[in-house]
DNA sequence: TTTT
DNA sequence: TTTT
């Protein structure tokens, strides 16, 4: 028995990148920034920003592609997952990402999200999605040449690229 | 405004490693395993274990050093923090760790933890600890040659080693 | 957009009480204790126990009925929900309960739970369960004369009793 | 060992009510609404709103009094606590409230909160506050005749009123 | 009592 | 790469 839970509230650095697995399942990737402020011992205001790589599958991925935009503020629940990969430089590294199983749009108004088609909402991964991790390949982030996003999202044959995030 | 929160329940893979910063502050590092089970599309039982690198400071670090052992089951609350470092091979990598601000011992009994001196308990990082991240150096995990643990923990002069975790 | 999330780790005060709605859906009710200890300003050790009324539906309810027992340690995730009811004394009161959507058995071994048939596990409410609250009546806790539990659980016609929890 | 944690994101129904204990400690009370939407079996859109009674102490209470307003969107972390009281009608009831130990203002802009003096921020209860529950009396909500709020908050002699929330 |  |  164990628990591996992450709760984030932050903003997207870019529009989500949505891709499709050979079996038709959608996969969305995007970064979410959280930042903390504090005063150091000299009383100086400090800030530190952390970028979280988010991965969503299926319906959640599709919703992200439709409604989330660069700058959108989101509440995300998920789990931490690490993954080994070999970079173009032939070096093995470990990437970590948050596999989301729940997402809620925050703040609403129109920052990142056209209020005309949508005004806030919350979504959960299908039960099976949350229980059954998809094959490793599916959680590999987009390759070097970025493609169009939120558009006629291309069906890709192989997500097994060598560059993470 | 943002939220960066992690909740874990899992077991330690080793005894915690406790070190001391030049200013006398304790820093504890240890790994916690969480695992998930699921059935794949062929109905085969699958399991995946994730190892989380935990970092604790100050009082929480000292308590970890005193009461946690390899195999101990713990509840941990903290935040995700990443950190760039250059390995011995000269390659730059990013490590992620969980900076804990709360810890509770679970299950008790005698698996990992002598019930004679202690029977469960919960601890929170001092408010300032949670608000003010210590200098980056302090969150660097132990160097290659492992030292004694939970013992007359040595005061180290420099935590700026080049190997993470 | 809003978030209403509760995370509990505690022990059951009794075996779960499982009942069935007219439509065949299972409903489980049980109390979980959490306690906090602290030292008051006189340095005296204080303790306070809180009892949480847990409600589970469907598969989660059935699993609770099968595997949870008085004394079992559980991790529960859910939401807070209040409910007005009128007691036998004709007085209206408000009860609050935790509608669980995830449950994990902790600690294992044999305290509350026969390790022969089971060794820990985690369960999530079906997506629809979490999305669609059942009619108010279904969340009403068992009436005064306690019935058999974890057994050939009786199909009840009406859960609209007037005593909460 | 146990965990009793609540995470809420919602909006204040009214300005916080801040009072002071005889010892000078501030206590803030306010309601936060969370709501869930779902479609029932007839495909009809349903909504249910839950009101959570929030209690904050000390610095957190003062910050709430200063920066939170009716309509403000907040992230709150705390624990569930119940409390018995006898109403004016002589009937004993149990009230539940969320004792907050962390609060973050969300969304910013000017809905509920003058962006001139403040633009988002996060606050944690002092460590001692979170560890040591204040005397029961202190968590009793405001009595019938509402007093001024967010103003020269009066020092009250006794919070032992008989009406909760 | 909030908000969309 | 976000935002205040």
mmCIF file of N, CA and C in Angstrom, chain C residues 60-162:
data_model
loop_
_atom_site.group_PDB
_atom_site.id
_atom_site.type_symbol
_atom_site.label_atom_id
_atom_site.label_comp_id
_atom_site.label_asym_id
_atom_site.label_seq_id
_atom_site.Cartn_x
_atom_site.Cartn_y
_atom_site.Cartn_z
ATOM 1 N N UNK C 60 -16.547 0.450 -4.180
ATOM 2 C CA UNK C 60 -15.744 0.838 -3.026
ATOM 3 C C UNK C 60 -16.432 0.364 -1.744
ATOM 4 N N UNK C 61 -17.760 0.452 -1.730
ATOM 5 C CA UNK C 61 -18.527 0.023 -0.559
ATOM 6 C C UNK C 61 -18.399 -1.481 -0.373
ATOM 7 N N UNK C 62 -18.408 -2.186 -1.484
ATOM 8 C CA UNK C 62 -18.315 -3.651 -1.391
ATOM 9 C C UNK C 62 -16.937 -4.087 -0.906
ATOM 10 N N UNK C 63 -15.939 -3.413 -1.405
ATOM 11 C CA UNK C 63 -14.580 -3.733 -0.975
ATOM 12 C C UNK C 63 -14.412 -3.425 0.509
ATOM 13 N N UNK C 64 -14.977 -2.313 0.931
ATOM 14 C CA UNK C 64 -14.898 -1.964 2.349
ATOM 15 C C UNK C 64 -15.548 -3.067 3.187
ATOM 16 N N UNK C 65 -16.702 -3.516 2.722
ATOM 17 C CA UNK C 65 -17.413 -4.563 3.453
ATOM 18 C C UNK C 65 -16.623 -5.863 3.531
ATOM 19 N N UNK C 66 -15.859 -6.126 2.476
ATOM 20 C CA UNK C 66 -15.098 -7.381 2.425
ATOM 21 C C UNK C 66 -13.806 -7.321 3.229
ATOM 22 N N UNK C 67 -13.093 -6.208 3.122
ATOM 23 C CA UNK C 67 -11.731 -6.181 3.658
ATOM 24 C C UNK C 67 -11.506 -5.335 4.905
ATOM 25 N N UNK C 68 -12.361 -4.363 5.136
ATOM 26 C CA UNK C 68 -12.122 -3.518 6.312
ATOM 27 C C UNK C 68 -12.812 -4.076 7.543
ATOM 28 N N UNK C 69 -12.143 -3.900 8.657
ATOM 29 C CA UNK C 69 -12.698 -4.377 9.923
ATOM 30 C C UNK C 69 -12.435 -3.334 10.999
ATOM 31 N N UNK C 70 -13.091 -3.506 12.097
ATOM 32 C CA UNK C 70 -12.804 -2.667 13.259
ATOM 33 C C UNK C 70 -11.297 -2.683 13.502
ATOM 34 N N UNK C 71 -10.699 -1.551 13.619
ATOM 35 C CA UNK C 71 -9.250 -1.485 13.874
ATOM 36 C C UNK C 71 -8.386 -1.352 12.633
ATOM 37 N N UNK C 72 -8.945 -1.612 11.459
ATOM 38 C CA UNK C 72 -8.170 -1.476 10.216
ATOM 39 C C UNK C 72 -7.671 -0.042 10.053
ATOM 40 N N UNK C 73 -6.434 0.073 9.598
ATOM 41 C CA UNK C 73 -5.891 1.397 9.326
ATOM 42 C C UNK C 73 -6.086 1.687 7.832
ATOM 43 N N UNK C 74 -6.680 2.809 7.526
ATOM 44 C CA UNK C 74 -6.962 3.131 6.124
ATOM 45 C C UNK C 74 -6.552 4.541 5.734
ATOM 46 N N UNK C 75 -6.241 4.655 4.453
ATOM 47 C CA UNK C 75 -6.027 5.959 3.823
ATOM 48 C C UNK C 75 -7.302 6.212 3.034
ATOM 49 N N UNK C 76 -7.911 7.347 3.240
ATOM 50 C CA UNK C 76 -9.151 7.663 2.541
ATOM 51 C C UNK C 76 -9.075 9.039 1.912
ATOM 52 N N UNK C 77 -9.545 9.100 0.681
ATOM 53 C CA UNK C 77 -9.633 10.379 0.005
ATOM 54 C C UNK C 77 -11.084 10.604 -0.357
ATOM 55 N N UNK C 78 -11.568 11.805 -0.151
ATOM 56 C CA UNK C 78 -12.958 12.054 -0.487
ATOM 57 C C UNK C 78 -13.295 13.526 -0.383
ATOM 58 N N UNK C 79 -14.583 13.797 -0.208
ATOM 59 C CA UNK C 79 -15.007 15.181 -0.082
ATOM 60 C C UNK C 79 -15.948 15.322 1.105
ATOM 61 N N UNK C 80 -16.019 16.513 1.628
ATOM 62 C CA UNK C 80 -16.911 16.806 2.745
ATOM 63 C C UNK C 80 -18.301 17.070 2.211
ATOM 64 N N UNK C 81 -19.271 16.481 2.838
ATOM 65 C CA UNK C 81 -20.642 16.742 2.420
ATOM 66 C C UNK C 81 -21.524 16.836 3.657
ATOM 67 N N UNK C 82 -22.349 17.859 3.715
ATOM 68 C CA UNK C 82 -23.236 17.977 4.864
ATOM 69 C C UNK C 82 -24.650 17.635 4.426
ATOM 70 N N UNK C 83 -25.474 17.389 5.381
ATOM 71 C CA UNK C 83 -26.798 16.879 5.092
ATOM 72 C C UNK C 83 -27.692 17.214 6.267
ATOM 73 N N UNK C 84 -28.841 17.772 5.980
ATOM 74 C CA UNK C 84 -29.802 18.105 7.042
ATOM 75 C C UNK C 84 -30.695 16.892 7.282
ATOM 76 N N UNK C 85 -31.045 16.700 8.513
ATOM 77 C CA UNK C 85 -31.977 15.615 8.829
ATOM 78 C C UNK C 85 -32.734 15.992 10.094
ATOM 79 N N UNK C 86 -33.853 15.346 10.279
ATOM 80 C CA UNK C 86 -34.628 15.610 11.487
ATOM 81 C C UNK C 86 -34.576 14.389 12.389
ATOM 82 N N UNK C 87 -34.118 14.578 13.598
ATOM 83 C CA UNK C 87 -33.961 13.460 14.542
ATOM 84 C C UNK C 87 -35.292 12.986 15.093
ATOM 85 N N UNK C 88 -35.232 11.894 15.832
ATOM 86 C CA UNK C 88 -36.452 11.339 16.431
ATOM 87 C C UNK C 88 -37.092 12.337 17.385
ATOM 88 N N UNK C 89 -36.245 13.226 17.914
ATOM 89 C CA UNK C 89 -36.767 14.231 18.841
ATOM 90 C C UNK C 89 -37.391 15.402 18.083
ATOM 91 N N UNK C 90 -37.489 15.261 16.770
ATOM 92 C CA UNK C 90 -38.124 16.308 15.983
ATOM 93 C C UNK C 90 -37.233 17.507 15.722
ATOM 94 N N UNK C 91 -35.984 17.394 16.164
ATOM 95 C CA UNK C 91 -35.072 18.524 15.975
ATOM 96 C C UNK C 91 -34.274 18.378 14.676
ATOM 97 N N UNK C 92 -34.174 19.463 13.957
ATOM 98 C CA UNK C 92 -33.361 19.422 12.742
ATOM 99 C C UNK C 92 -31.897 19.641 13.085
ATOM 100 N N UNK C 93 -31.071 18.806 12.491
ATOM 101 C CA UNK C 93 -29.627 18.942 12.689
ATOM 102 C C UNK C 93 -28.925 18.816 11.345
ATOM 103 N N UNK C 94 -27.667 19.146 11.347
ATOM 104 C CA UNK C 94 -26.859 18.960 10.146
ATOM 105 C C UNK C 94 -25.759 17.958 10.445
ATOM 106 N N UNK C 95 -25.670 16.971 9.603
ATOM 107 C CA UNK C 95 -24.605 15.986 9.777
ATOM 108 C C UNK C 95 -23.585 16.215 8.674
ATOM 109 N N UNK C 96 -22.360 15.903 8.964
ATOM 110 C CA UNK C 96 -21.375 15.993 7.896
ATOM 111 C C UNK C 96 -20.759 14.616 7.732
ATOM 112 N N UNK C 97 -20.417 14.291 6.537
ATOM 113 C CA UNK C 97 -19.784 13.006 6.283
ATOM 114 C C UNK C 97 -18.746 13.172 5.180
ATOM 115 N N UNK C 98 -17.885 12.186 5.076
ATOM 116 C CA UNK C 98 -16.872 12.186 4.036
ATOM 117 C C UNK C 98 -17.293 11.174 2.985
ATOM 118 N N UNK C 99 -17.583 11.654 1.800
ATOM 119 C CA UNK C 99 -17.924 10.758 0.700
ATOM 120 C C UNK C 99 -16.594 10.349 0.068
ATOM 121 N N UNK C 100 -16.242 9.097 0.268
ATOM 122 C CA UNK C 100 -14.918 8.635 -0.186
ATOM 123 C C UNK C 100 -14.898 8.298 -1.666
ATOM 124 N N UNK C 101 -13.808 8.647 -2.337
ATOM 125 C CA UNK C 101 -13.675 8.172 -3.715
ATOM 126 C C UNK C 101 -12.396 7.363 -3.906
ATOM 127 N N UNK C 102 -11.640 7.227 -2.844
ATOM 128 C CA UNK C 102 -10.459 6.389 -2.928
ATOM 129 C C UNK C 102 -10.134 5.830 -1.559
ATOM 130 N N UNK C 103 -9.666 4.599 -1.530
ATOM 131 C CA UNK C 103 -9.374 3.965 -0.254
ATOM 132 C C UNK C 103 -8.173 3.038 -0.425
ATOM 133 N N UNK C 104 -7.270 3.109 0.526
ATOM 134 C CA UNK C 104 -6.137 2.192 0.496
ATOM 135 C C UNK C 104 -5.944 1.618 1.884
ATOM 136 N N UNK C 105 -5.708 0.344 1.929
ATOM 137 C CA UNK C 105 -5.481 -0.295 3.217
ATOM 138 C C UNK C 105 -4.016 -0.113 3.602
ATOM 139 N N UNK C 106 -3.803 0.276 4.823
ATOM 140 C CA UNK C 106 -2.440 0.564 5.273
ATOM 141 C C UNK C 106 -1.951 -0.446 6.299
ATOM 142 N N UNK C 107 -0.648 -0.560 6.316
ATOM 143 C CA UNK C 107 -0.046 -1.327 7.398
ATOM 144 C C UNK C 107 -0.118 -2.815 7.168
ATOM 145 N N UNK C 108 -1.237 -3.251 6.629
ATOM 146 C CA UNK C 108 -1.350 -4.663 6.328
ATOM 147 C C UNK C 108 -1.232 -5.506 7.572
ATOM 148 N N UNK C 109 -0.286 -6.433 7.559
ATOM 149 C CA UNK C 109 -0.212 -7.414 8.646
ATOM 150 C C UNK C 109 -1.631 -7.803 9.012
ATOM 151 N N UNK C 110 -1.877 -8.208 10.241
ATOM 152 C CA UNK C 110 -3.220 -8.722 10.400
ATOM 153 C C UNK C 110 -4.143 -7.873 11.248
ATOM 154 N N UNK C 111 -3.635 -6.762 11.688
ATOM 155 C CA UNK C 111 -4.528 -5.874 12.433
ATOM 156 C C UNK C 111 -5.663 -5.467 11.517
ATOM 157 N N UNK C 112 -6.848 -5.902 11.822
ATOM 158 C CA UNK C 112 -7.986 -5.536 10.994
ATOM 159 C C UNK C 112 -7.808 -5.917 9.544
ATOM 160 N N UNK C 113 -7.973 -7.169 9.228
ATOM 161 C CA UNK C 113 -7.825 -7.582 7.831
ATOM 162 C C UNK C 113 -7.038 -8.874 7.761
ATOM 163 N N UNK C 114 -7.654 -9.920 7.236
ATOM 164 C CA UNK C 114 -6.956 -11.194 7.177
ATOM 165 C C UNK C 114 -5.978 -11.206 6.011
ATOM 166 N N UNK C 115 -4.716 -11.268 6.337
ATOM 167 C CA UNK C 115 -3.700 -11.195 5.282
ATOM 168 C C UNK C 115 -3.766 -12.414 4.372
ATOM 169 N N UNK C 116 -4.515 -13.425 4.809
ATOM 170 C CA UNK C 116 -4.605 -14.595 3.944
ATOM 171 C C UNK C 116 -5.360 -14.297 2.657
ATOM 172 N N UNK C 117 -6.489 -13.629 2.789
ATOM 173 C CA UNK C 117 -7.192 -13.324 1.546
ATOM 174 C C UNK C 117 -6.719 -12.029 0.912
ATOM 175 N N UNK C 118 -5.968 -11.248 1.658
ATOM 176 C CA UNK C 118 -5.688 -9.931 1.120
ATOM 177 C C UNK C 118 -4.482 -9.296 1.791
ATOM 178 N N UNK C 119 -3.685 -8.618 1.015
ATOM 179 C CA UNK C 119 -2.549 -7.911 1.598
ATOM 180 C C UNK C 119 -2.403 -6.493 1.092
ATOM 181 N N UNK C 120 -3.276 -5.657 1.546
ATOM 182 C CA UNK C 120 -3.205 -4.257 1.136
ATOM 183 C C UNK C 120 -3.716 -4.116 -0.272
ATOM 184 N N UNK C 121 -4.101 -2.939 -0.631
ATOM 185 C CA UNK C 121 -4.618 -2.718 -1.967
ATOM 186 C C UNK C 121 -5.210 -1.339 -2.006
ATOM 187 N N UNK C 122 -5.447 -0.870 -3.206
ATOM 188 C CA UNK C 122 -6.040 0.453 -3.269
ATOM 189 C C UNK C 122 -7.131 0.484 -4.318
ATOM 190 N N UNK C 123 -8.117 1.276 -4.037
ATOM 191 C CA UNK C 123 -9.330 1.278 -4.824
ATOM 192 C C UNK C 123 -9.807 2.690 -5.054
ATOM 193 N N UNK C 124 -10.351 2.878 -6.236
ATOM 194 C CA UNK C 124 -10.905 4.188 -6.541
ATOM 195 C C UNK C 124 -12.363 4.033 -6.915
ATOM 196 N N UNK C 125 -13.136 5.050 -6.566
ATOM 197 C CA UNK C 125 -14.529 5.044 -6.972
ATOM 198 C C UNK C 125 -14.552 5.109 -8.483
ATOM 199 N N UNK C 126 -15.574 4.524 -9.086
ATOM 200 C CA UNK C 126 -15.692 4.656 -10.528
ATOM 201 C C UNK C 126 -15.877 6.126 -10.809
ATOM 202 N N UNK C 127 -15.432 6.515 -11.961
ATOM 203 C CA UNK C 127 -15.484 7.924 -12.326
ATOM 204 C C UNK C 127 -16.892 8.481 -12.154
ATOM 205 N N UNK C 128 -17.871 7.721 -12.578
ATOM 206 C CA UNK C 128 -19.231 8.226 -12.492
ATOM 207 C C UNK C 128 -19.665 8.388 -11.039
ATOM 208 N N UNK C 129 -19.194 7.486 -10.213
ATOM 209 C CA UNK C 129 -19.559 7.577 -8.804
ATOM 210 C C UNK C 129 -19.093 8.895 -8.232
ATOM 211 N N UNK C 130 -17.886 9.250 -8.621
ATOM 212 C CA UNK C 130 -17.335 10.467 -8.064
ATOM 213 C C UNK C 130 -18.026 11.693 -8.645
ATOM 214 N N UNK C 131 -18.450 11.558 -9.887
ATOM 215 C CA UNK C 131 -19.075 12.706 -10.525
ATOM 216 C C UNK C 131 -20.531 12.880 -10.106
ATOM 217 N N UNK C 132 -21.227 11.764 -9.938
ATOM 218 C CA UNK C 132 -22.652 11.865 -9.691
ATOM 219 C C UNK C 132 -23.079 11.435 -8.302
ATOM 220 N N UNK C 133 -23.277 12.394 -7.436
ATOM 221 C CA UNK C 133 -23.733 12.090 -6.084
ATOM 222 C C UNK C 133 -25.048 11.323 -6.148
ATOM 223 N N UNK C 134 -25.162 10.315 -5.328
ATOM 224 C CA UNK C 134 -26.384 9.531 -5.272
ATOM 225 C C UNK C 134 -27.449 10.345 -4.540
ATOM 226 N N UNK C 135 -28.685 9.973 -4.741
ATOM 227 C CA UNK C 135 -29.771 10.678 -4.067
ATOM 228 C C UNK C 135 -29.489 10.790 -2.578
ATOM 229 N N UNK C 136 -29.897 11.897 -2.014
ATOM 230 C CA UNK C 136 -29.616 12.188 -0.613
ATOM 231 C C UNK C 136 -29.896 11.002 0.296
ATOM 232 N N UNK C 137 -30.995 10.346 0.038
ATOM 233 C CA UNK C 137 -31.405 9.241 0.896
ATOM 234 C C UNK C 137 -30.292 8.210 1.076
ATOM 235 N N UNK C 138 -29.566 7.998 0.035
ATOM 236 C CA UNK C 138 -28.567 6.936 0.069
ATOM 237 C C UNK C 138 -27.427 7.217 1.025
ATOM 238 N N UNK C 139 -27.272 8.458 1.385
ATOM 239 C CA UNK C 139 -26.132 8.742 2.239
ATOM 240 C C UNK C 139 -26.534 8.800 3.708
ATOM 241 N N UNK C 140 -27.734 8.367 3.972
ATOM 242 C CA UNK C 140 -28.167 8.359 5.365
ATOM 243 C C UNK C 140 -27.615 7.117 6.066
ATOM 244 N N UNK C 141 -26.965 7.326 7.161
ATOM 245 C CA UNK C 141 -26.328 6.235 7.900
ATOM 246 C C UNK C 141 -27.339 5.295 8.531
ATOM 247 N N UNK C 142 -26.869 4.171 9.006
ATOM 248 C CA UNK C 142 -27.707 3.109 9.552
ATOM 249 C C UNK C 142 -28.563 3.540 10.726
ATOM 250 N N UNK C 143 -29.734 2.941 10.801
ATOM 251 C CA UNK C 143 -30.656 3.255 11.897
ATOM 252 C C UNK C 143 -30.237 2.547 13.178
ATOM 253 N N UNK C 144 -30.920 2.867 14.230
ATOM 254 C CA UNK C 144 -30.554 2.403 15.568
ATOM 255 C C UNK C 144 -30.216 0.913 15.705
ATOM 256 N N UNK C 145 -31.186 0.029 15.480
ATOM 257 C CA UNK C 145 -30.857 -1.379 15.700
ATOM 258 C C UNK C 145 -29.862 -1.848 14.635
ATOM 259 N N UNK C 146 -28.643 -2.056 15.027
ATOM 260 C CA UNK C 146 -27.630 -2.460 14.047
ATOM 261 C C UNK C 146 -27.958 -3.823 13.457
ATOM 262 N N UNK C 147 -27.665 -3.971 12.204
ATOM 263 C CA UNK C 147 -27.947 -5.245 11.533
ATOM 264 C C UNK C 147 -26.645 -5.981 11.253
ATOM 265 N N UNK C 148 -26.795 -7.097 10.627
ATOM 266 C CA UNK C 148 -25.605 -7.892 10.301
ATOM 267 C C UNK C 148 -24.704 -7.081 9.379
ATOM 268 N N UNK C 149 -23.451 -7.344 9.485
ATOM 269 C CA UNK C 149 -22.488 -6.608 8.680
ATOM 270 C C UNK C 149 -21.588 -7.567 7.926
ATOM 271 N N UNK C 150 -21.181 -7.164 6.769
ATOM 272 C CA UNK C 150 -20.211 -7.951 5.996
ATOM 273 C C UNK C 150 -20.731 -9.350 5.701
ATOM 274 N N UNK C 151 -21.972 -9.552 5.843
ATOM 275 C CA UNK C 151 -22.579 -10.865 5.668
ATOM 276 C C UNK C 151 -23.495 -10.789 4.456
ATOM 277 N N UNK C 152 -24.490 -11.634 4.428
ATOM 278 C CA UNK C 152 -25.433 -11.597 3.294
ATOM 279 C C UNK C 152 -26.187 -10.280 3.252
ATOM 280 N N UNK C 153 -25.453 -9.201 3.364
ATOM 281 C CA UNK C 153 -26.018 -7.864 3.477
ATOM 282 C C UNK C 153 -27.414 -7.719 2.869
ATOM 283 N N UNK C 154 -28.352 -7.355 3.702
ATOM 284 C CA UNK C 154 -29.761 -7.276 3.307
ATOM 285 C C UNK C 154 -30.039 -6.145 2.336
ATOM 286 N N UNK C 155 -30.938 -6.382 1.444
ATOM 287 C CA UNK C 155 -31.364 -5.303 0.561
ATOM 288 C C UNK C 155 -32.413 -4.513 1.315
ATOM 289 N N UNK C 156 -32.121 -3.271 1.534
ATOM 290 C CA UNK C 156 -33.089 -2.455 2.252
ATOM 291 C C UNK C 156 -33.916 -1.663 1.271
ATOM 292 N N UNK C 157 -35.150 -1.449 1.640
ATOM 293 C CA UNK C 157 -36.036 -0.737 0.735
ATOM 294 C C UNK C 157 -35.880 0.756 0.843
ATOM 295 N N UNK C 158 -35.488 1.166 2.004
ATOM 296 C CA UNK C 158 -35.516 2.590 2.237
ATOM 297 C C UNK C 158 -34.417 2.943 3.222
ATOM 298 N N UNK C 159 -33.561 3.806 2.794
ATOM 299 C CA UNK C 159 -32.478 4.203 3.695
ATOM 300 C C UNK C 159 -32.845 5.488 4.413
ATOM 301 N N UNK C 160 -34.089 5.888 4.234
ATOM 302 C CA UNK C 160 -34.482 7.184 4.753
ATOM 303 C C UNK C 160 -34.769 7.179 6.237
ATOM 304 N N UNK C 161 -33.839 6.668 6.986
ATOM 305 C CA UNK C 161 -34.016 6.639 8.428
ATOM 306 C C UNK C 161 -33.828 8.035 8.982
ATOM 307 N N UNK C 162 -34.149 8.175 10.217
ATOM 308 C CA UNK C 162 -34.065 9.523 10.774
ATOM 309 C C UNK C 162 -32.902 9.719 11.733
#
